CSV table of C-alpha atoms in Angstrom, one decimal:
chain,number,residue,atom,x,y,z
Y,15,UNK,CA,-8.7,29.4,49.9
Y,16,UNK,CA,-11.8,30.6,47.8
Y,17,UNK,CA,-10.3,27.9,45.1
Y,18,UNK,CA,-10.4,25.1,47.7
Y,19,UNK,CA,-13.6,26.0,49.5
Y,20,UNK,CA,-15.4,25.8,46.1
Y,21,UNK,CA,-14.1,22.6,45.1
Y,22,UNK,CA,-15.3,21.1,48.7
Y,23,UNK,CA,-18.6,22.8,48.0
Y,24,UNK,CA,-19.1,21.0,44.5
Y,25,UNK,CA,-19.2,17.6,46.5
Y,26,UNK,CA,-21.8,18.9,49.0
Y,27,UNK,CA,-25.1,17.5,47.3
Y,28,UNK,CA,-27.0,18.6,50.8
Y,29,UNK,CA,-26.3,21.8,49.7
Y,30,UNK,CA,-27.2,21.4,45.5
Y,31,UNK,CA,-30.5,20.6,46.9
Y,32,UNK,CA,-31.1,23.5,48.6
Y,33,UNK,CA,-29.4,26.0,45.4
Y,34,UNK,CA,-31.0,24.4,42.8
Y,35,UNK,CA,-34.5,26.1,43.2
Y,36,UNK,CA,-32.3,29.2,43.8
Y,37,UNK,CA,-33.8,31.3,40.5
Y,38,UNK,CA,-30.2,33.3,41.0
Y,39,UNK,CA,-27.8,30.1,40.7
Y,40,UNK,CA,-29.8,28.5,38.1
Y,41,UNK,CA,-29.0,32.1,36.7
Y,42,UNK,CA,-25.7,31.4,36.5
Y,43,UNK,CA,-25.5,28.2,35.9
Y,44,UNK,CA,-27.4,28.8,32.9
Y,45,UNK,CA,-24.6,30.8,31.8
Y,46,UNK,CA,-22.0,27.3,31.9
Y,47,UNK,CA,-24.6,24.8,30.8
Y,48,UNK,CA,-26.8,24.5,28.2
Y,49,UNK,CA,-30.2,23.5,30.1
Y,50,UNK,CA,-30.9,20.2,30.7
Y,51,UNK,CA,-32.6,18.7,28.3
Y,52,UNK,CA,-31.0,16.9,25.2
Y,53,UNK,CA,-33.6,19.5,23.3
Y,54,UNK,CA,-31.6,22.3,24.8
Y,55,UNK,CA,-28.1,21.5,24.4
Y,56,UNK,CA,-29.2,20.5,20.9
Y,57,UNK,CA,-30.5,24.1,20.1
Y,58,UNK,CA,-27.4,25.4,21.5
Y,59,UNK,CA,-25.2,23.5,19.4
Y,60,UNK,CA,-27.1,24.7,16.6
Y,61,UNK,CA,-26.4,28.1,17.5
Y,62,UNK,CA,-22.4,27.4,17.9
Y,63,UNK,CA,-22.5,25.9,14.5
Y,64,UNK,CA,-24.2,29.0,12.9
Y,65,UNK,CA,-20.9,30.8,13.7
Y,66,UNK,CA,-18.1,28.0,12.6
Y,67,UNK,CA,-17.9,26.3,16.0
Y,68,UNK,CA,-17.7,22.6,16.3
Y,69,UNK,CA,-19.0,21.2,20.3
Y,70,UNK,CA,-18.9,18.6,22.0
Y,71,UNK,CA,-21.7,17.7,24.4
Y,72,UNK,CA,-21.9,16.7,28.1
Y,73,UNK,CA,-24.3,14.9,29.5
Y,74,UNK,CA,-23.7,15.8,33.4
Y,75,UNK,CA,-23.2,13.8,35.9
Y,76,UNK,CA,-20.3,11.5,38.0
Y,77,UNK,CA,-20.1,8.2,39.6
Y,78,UNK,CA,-23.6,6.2,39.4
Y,79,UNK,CA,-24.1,3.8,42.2
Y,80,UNK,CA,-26.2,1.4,40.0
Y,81,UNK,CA,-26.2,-1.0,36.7
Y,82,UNK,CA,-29.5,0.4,35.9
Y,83,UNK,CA,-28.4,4.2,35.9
Y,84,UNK,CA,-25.2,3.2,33.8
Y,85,UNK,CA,-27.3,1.6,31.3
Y,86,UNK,CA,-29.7,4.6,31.6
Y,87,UNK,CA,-26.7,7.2,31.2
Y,88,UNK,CA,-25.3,5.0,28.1
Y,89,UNK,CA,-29.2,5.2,26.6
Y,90,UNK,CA,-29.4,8.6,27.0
Y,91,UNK,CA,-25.6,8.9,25.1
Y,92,UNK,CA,-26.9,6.7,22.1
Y,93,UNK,CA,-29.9,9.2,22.0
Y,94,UNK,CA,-27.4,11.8,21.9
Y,95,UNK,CA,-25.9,10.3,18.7
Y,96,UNK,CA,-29.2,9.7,17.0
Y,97,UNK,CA,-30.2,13.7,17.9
Y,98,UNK,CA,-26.5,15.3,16.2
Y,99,UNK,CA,-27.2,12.6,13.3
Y,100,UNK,CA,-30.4,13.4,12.4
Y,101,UNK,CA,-29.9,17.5,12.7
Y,102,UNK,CA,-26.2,16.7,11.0
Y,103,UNK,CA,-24.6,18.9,13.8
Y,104,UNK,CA,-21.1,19.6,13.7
Y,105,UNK,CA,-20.5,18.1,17.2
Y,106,UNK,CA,-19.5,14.9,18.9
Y,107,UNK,CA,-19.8,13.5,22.6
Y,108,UNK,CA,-17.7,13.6,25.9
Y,109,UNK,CA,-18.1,10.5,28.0
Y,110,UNK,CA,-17.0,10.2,32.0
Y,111,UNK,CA,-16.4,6.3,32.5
Y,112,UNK,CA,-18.0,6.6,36.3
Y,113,UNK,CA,-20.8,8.0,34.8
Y,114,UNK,CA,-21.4,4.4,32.5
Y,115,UNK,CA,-20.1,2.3,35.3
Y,116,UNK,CA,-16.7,2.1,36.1
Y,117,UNK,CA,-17.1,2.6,40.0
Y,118,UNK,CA,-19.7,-0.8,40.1
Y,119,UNK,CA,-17.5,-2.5,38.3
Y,120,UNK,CA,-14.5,-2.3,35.2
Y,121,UNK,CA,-15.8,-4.5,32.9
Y,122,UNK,CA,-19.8,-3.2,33.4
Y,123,UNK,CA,-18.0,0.2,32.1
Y,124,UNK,CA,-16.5,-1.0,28.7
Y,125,UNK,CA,-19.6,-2.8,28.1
Y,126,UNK,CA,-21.5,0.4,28.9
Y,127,UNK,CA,-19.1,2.8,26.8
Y,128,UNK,CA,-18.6,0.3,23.8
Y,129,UNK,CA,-22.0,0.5,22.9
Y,130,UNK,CA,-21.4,4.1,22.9
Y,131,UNK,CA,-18.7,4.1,20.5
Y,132,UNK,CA,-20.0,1.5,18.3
Y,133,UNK,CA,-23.4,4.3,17.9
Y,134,UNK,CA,-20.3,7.0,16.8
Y,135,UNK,CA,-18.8,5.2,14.7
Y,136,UNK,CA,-22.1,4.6,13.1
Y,137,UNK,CA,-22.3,7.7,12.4
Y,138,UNK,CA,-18.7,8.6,11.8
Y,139,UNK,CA,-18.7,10.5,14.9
Y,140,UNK,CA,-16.7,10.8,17.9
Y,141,UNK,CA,-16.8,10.1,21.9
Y,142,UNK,CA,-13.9,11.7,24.3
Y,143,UNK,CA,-13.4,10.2,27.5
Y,144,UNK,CA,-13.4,12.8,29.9
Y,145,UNK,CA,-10.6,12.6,32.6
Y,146,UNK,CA,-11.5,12.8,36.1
Y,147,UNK,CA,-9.3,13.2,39.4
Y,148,UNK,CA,-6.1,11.4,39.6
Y,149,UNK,CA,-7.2,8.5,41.2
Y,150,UNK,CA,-9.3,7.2,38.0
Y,151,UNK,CA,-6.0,8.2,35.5
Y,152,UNK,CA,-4.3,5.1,35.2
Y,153,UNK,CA,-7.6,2.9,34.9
Y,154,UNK,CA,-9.2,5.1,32.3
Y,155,UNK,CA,-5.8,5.7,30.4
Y,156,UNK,CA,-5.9,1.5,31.0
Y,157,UNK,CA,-9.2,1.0,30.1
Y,158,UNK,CA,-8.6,3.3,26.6
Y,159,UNK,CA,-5.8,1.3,25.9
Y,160,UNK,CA,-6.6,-2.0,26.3
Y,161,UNK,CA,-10.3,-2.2,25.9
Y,162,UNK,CA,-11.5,1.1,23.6
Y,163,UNK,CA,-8.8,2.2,21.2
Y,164,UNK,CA,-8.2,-1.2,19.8
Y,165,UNK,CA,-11.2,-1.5,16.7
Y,166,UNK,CA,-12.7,2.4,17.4
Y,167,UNK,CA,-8.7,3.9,16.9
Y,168,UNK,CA,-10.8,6.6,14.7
Y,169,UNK,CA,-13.9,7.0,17.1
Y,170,UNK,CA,-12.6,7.8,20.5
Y,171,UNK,CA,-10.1,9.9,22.4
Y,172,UNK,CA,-8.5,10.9,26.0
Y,173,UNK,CA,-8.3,13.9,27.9
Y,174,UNK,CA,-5.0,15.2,30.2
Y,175,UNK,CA,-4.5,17.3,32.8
Y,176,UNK,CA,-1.4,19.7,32.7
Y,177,UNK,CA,-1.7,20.1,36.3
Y,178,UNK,CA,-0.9,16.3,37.0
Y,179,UNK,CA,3.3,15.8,37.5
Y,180,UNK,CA,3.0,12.3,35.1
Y,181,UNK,CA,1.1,13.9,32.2
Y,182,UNK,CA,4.1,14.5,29.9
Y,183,UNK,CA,5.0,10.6,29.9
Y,184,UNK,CA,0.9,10.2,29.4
Y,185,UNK,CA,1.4,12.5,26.2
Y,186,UNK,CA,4.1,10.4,25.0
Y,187,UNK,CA,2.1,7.1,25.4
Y,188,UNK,CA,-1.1,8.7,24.0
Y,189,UNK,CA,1.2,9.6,21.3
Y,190,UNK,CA,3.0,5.9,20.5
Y,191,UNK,CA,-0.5,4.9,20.0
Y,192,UNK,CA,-1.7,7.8,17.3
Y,193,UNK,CA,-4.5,8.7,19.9
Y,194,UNK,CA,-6.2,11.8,19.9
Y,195,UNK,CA,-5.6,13.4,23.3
Y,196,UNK,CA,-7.6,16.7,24.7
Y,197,UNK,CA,-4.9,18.7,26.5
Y,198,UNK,CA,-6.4,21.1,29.6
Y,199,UNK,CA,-5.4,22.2,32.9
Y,200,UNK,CA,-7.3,20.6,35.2
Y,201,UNK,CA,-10.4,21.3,37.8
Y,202,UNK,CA,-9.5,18.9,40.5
Y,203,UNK,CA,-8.1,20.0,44.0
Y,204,UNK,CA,-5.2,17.4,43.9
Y,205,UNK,CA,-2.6,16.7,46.9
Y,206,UNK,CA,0.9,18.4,45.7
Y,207,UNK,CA,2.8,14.9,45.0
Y,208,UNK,CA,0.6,14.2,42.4
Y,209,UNK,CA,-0.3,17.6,40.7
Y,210,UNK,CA,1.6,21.0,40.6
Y,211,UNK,CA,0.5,23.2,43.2
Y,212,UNK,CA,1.2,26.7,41.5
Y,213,UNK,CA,0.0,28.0,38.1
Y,214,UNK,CA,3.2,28.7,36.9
Y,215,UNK,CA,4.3,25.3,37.0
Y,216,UNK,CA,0.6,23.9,35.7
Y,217,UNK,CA,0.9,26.5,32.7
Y,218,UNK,CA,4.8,25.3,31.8
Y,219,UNK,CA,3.6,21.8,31.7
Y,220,UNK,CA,0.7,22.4,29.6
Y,221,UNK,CA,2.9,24.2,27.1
Y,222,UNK,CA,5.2,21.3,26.8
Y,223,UNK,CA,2.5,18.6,26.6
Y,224,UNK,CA,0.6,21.6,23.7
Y,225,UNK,CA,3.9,21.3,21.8
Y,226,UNK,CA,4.5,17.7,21.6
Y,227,UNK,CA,1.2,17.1,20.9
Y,228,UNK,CA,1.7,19.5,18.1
Y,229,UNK,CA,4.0,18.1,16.7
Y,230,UNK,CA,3.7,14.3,17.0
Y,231,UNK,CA,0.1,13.7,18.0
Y,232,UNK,CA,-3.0,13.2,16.5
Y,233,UNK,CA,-5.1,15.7,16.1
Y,234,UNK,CA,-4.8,16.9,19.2
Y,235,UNK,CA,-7.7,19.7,21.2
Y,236,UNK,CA,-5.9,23.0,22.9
Y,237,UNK,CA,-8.0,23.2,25.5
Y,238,UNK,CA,-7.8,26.6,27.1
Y,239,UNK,CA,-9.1,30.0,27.8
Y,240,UNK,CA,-5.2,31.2,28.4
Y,241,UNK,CA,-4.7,33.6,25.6
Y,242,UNK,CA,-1.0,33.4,26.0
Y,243,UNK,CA,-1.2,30.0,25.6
Y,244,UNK,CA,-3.5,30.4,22.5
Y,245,UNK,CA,-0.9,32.7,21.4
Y,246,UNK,CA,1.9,30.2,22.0
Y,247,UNK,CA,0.1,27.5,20.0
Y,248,UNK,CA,-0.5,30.1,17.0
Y,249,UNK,CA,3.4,30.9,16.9
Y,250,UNK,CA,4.6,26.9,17.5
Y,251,UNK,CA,2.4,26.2,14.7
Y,252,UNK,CA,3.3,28.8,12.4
Y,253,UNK,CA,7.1,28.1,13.0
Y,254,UNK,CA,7.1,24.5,12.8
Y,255,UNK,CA,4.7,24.6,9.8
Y,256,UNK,CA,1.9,22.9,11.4
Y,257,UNK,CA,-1.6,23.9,9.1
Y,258,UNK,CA,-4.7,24.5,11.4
Y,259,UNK,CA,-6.7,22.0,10.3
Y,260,UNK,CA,-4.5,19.9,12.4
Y,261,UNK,CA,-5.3,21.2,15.4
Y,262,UNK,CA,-8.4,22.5,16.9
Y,263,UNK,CA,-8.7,24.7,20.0
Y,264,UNK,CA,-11.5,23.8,22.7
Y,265,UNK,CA,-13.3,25.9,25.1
Y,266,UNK,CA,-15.8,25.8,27.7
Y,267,UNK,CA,-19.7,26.7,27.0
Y,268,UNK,CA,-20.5,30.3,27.9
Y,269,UNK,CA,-16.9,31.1,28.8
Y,270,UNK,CA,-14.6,34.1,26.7
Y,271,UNK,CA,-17.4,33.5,23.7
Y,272,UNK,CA,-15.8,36.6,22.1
Y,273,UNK,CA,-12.3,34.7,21.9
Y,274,UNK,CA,-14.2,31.6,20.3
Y,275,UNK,CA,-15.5,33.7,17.7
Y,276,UNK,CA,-12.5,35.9,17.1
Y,277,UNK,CA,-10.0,32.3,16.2
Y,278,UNK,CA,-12.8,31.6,14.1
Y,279,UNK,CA,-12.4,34.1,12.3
Y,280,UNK,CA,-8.7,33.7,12.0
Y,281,UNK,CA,-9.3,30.8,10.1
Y,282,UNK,CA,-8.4,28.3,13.3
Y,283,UNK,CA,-10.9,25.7,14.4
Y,284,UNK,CA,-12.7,26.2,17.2
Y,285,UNK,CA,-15.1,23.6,19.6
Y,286,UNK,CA,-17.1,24.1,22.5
Y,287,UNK,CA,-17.8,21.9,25.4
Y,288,UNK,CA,-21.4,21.6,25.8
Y,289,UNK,CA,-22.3,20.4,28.9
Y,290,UNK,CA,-26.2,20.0,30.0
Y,291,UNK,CA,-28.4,18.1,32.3
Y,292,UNK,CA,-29.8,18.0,36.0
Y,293,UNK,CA,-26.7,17.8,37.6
Y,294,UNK,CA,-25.0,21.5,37.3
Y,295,UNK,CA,-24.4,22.1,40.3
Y,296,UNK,CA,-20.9,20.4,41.0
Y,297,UNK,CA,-19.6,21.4,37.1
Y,298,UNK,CA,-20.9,25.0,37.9
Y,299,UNK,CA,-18.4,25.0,41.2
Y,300,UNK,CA,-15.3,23.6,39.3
Y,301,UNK,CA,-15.9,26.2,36.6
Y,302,UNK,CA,-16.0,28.6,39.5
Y,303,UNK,CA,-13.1,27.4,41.3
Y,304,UNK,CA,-10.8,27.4,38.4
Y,305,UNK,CA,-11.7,31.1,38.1
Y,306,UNK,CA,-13.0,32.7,41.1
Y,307,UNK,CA,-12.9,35.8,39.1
Y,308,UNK,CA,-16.4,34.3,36.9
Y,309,UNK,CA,-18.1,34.8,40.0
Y,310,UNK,CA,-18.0,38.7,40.0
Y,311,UNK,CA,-18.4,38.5,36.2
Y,312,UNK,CA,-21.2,36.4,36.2
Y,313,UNK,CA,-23.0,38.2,39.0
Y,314,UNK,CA,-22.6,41.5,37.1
Y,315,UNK,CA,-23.9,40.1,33.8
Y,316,UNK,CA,-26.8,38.9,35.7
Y,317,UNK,CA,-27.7,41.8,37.1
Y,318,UNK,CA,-27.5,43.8,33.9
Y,319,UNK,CA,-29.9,41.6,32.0
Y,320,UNK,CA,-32.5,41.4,35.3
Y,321,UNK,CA,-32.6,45.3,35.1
Y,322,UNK,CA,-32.8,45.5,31.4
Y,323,UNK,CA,-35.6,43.2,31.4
């Protein structure tokens, strides 16, 4: 019930204009998102490179209701680009295709996003489509497929969602192509025809989509904070003789930051999803929905640095 009460409250903007001059959430979302300015998440990207972690950054925000804001979103990408070039950061760029366009219309959304792409590949960088709720999967897997991975196969990837029933024939067709795929769980409340509705079921998918993509994709990102499931990977790859440089593990900005470090130091590769940028508010609630439990944690940690300031 907490789960689903947190996902309806990341779609209430009425109520993201009231929290965000709360100093107390802006406390905690400062916790999930790196500020937002490009300035910020820059310097924080600096700071996960100092200890052997790659990112990949976020500019917030959905579903624009305009060509001008999807041309202003895609300028403020290609700025993006310029900023990890000209610092040579060890990071790259995760795109939603709402955010560029898709929703006003398809083809204003390739345009959009292409003109990412062509900027990363530039700079022999990267962009990863972010994967939104199951009613955009088939036209961003389309879109990819038809419009992206054709001339920028080395310059952009998908992302997909254990939780969703249809994701292990999206693994194999990700996988016919030799397209980098970002496996994760999943932060949407879905209806249970199209997703899993326990975590038992969510986790056994994801394991089977981690192994394939093991062992017949491309590079593919492990995108959890599960450390049985980090353990799983580490013991599929050892026994099928898969070297990590293959593989990298992904995790969320500000979340289990002593795990990041630790399978750093075990010699696997590690990046971090940087998200940044006005509008926290609904990623701060999905972050919180997927584990109620960061709400206790987070409020702890906040009160221990206000008294010790």
């Amino acid at each position: 019930m907490l789960r689903t009460s947190l996902i309806y409250l990341s779609r209430q903007l009425r109520v993201f204009d009231f929290v965000k001059n709360v100093g107390f959430a802006r406390k905690m979302a400062s916790r999930f998102v790196a500020g937002e300015t490009i300035s910020t998440a820059v310097e924080a990207v600096a700071q996960l490179n100092a200890k052997g972690i790659a990112a990949s950054l976020d500019l917030l925000g959905e579903s624009v209701h305009s060509e001008a804001e999807a041309r202003a979103t895609g300028r403020h990408y290609l700025e993006i680009l310029d900023r990890i070039h000209e610092r040579q950061l060890n990071a790259n760029v995760s795109v939603k295709l709402t955010a560029l366009g898709q929703d006003i219309s398809d083809d204003l959304g390739v345009e959009v996003v292409r003109e990412v792409i062509a900027r990363a590949r530039q700079y022999d960088s990267f962009v990863r489509l972010d994967m939104e709720s199951s009613a955009y999967t088939d036209r961003t897997l389309d879109t990819f497929e038809q419009h992206l991975f054709p001339g920028f196969e080395n310059h952009v990837g998908i992302v997909l969602q254990s939780s969703l029933r249809r994701t292990l024939d999206d693994v194999a067709r990700a996988n016919r192509l030799s397209a980098r795929v970002r496996i994760c769980k999943g932060a949407y409340l879905e209806p249970p025809d199209v997703a899993f509705p326990d975590k038992a079921d969510v986790d056994k998918n994801y394991v089977a989509a981690m192994h394939t993509l093991l062992t017949e994709g491309r590079y593919p990102g492990i995108a959890t904070h599960d450390e049985a499931i980090i353990a799983e990977a580490k013991r599929f790859a050892k026994a099928q003789g898969i070297a990590p440089d293959r593989f990298e593990f992904q995790m969320l900005y500000g979340v289990r930051r002593d795990l990041q470090e630790q399978i750093v130091k075990e010699g696997y590769r590690m990046r971090v999803y940087v998200p940044f940028g006005s509008q926290w508010y609904p990623y701060l609630m999905r972050r919180l929905a997927e584990r109620p439990a960061n709400i206790a944690f987070m409020a702890g940690n906040i009160v221990k640095e206000s008294l010790g300031s």
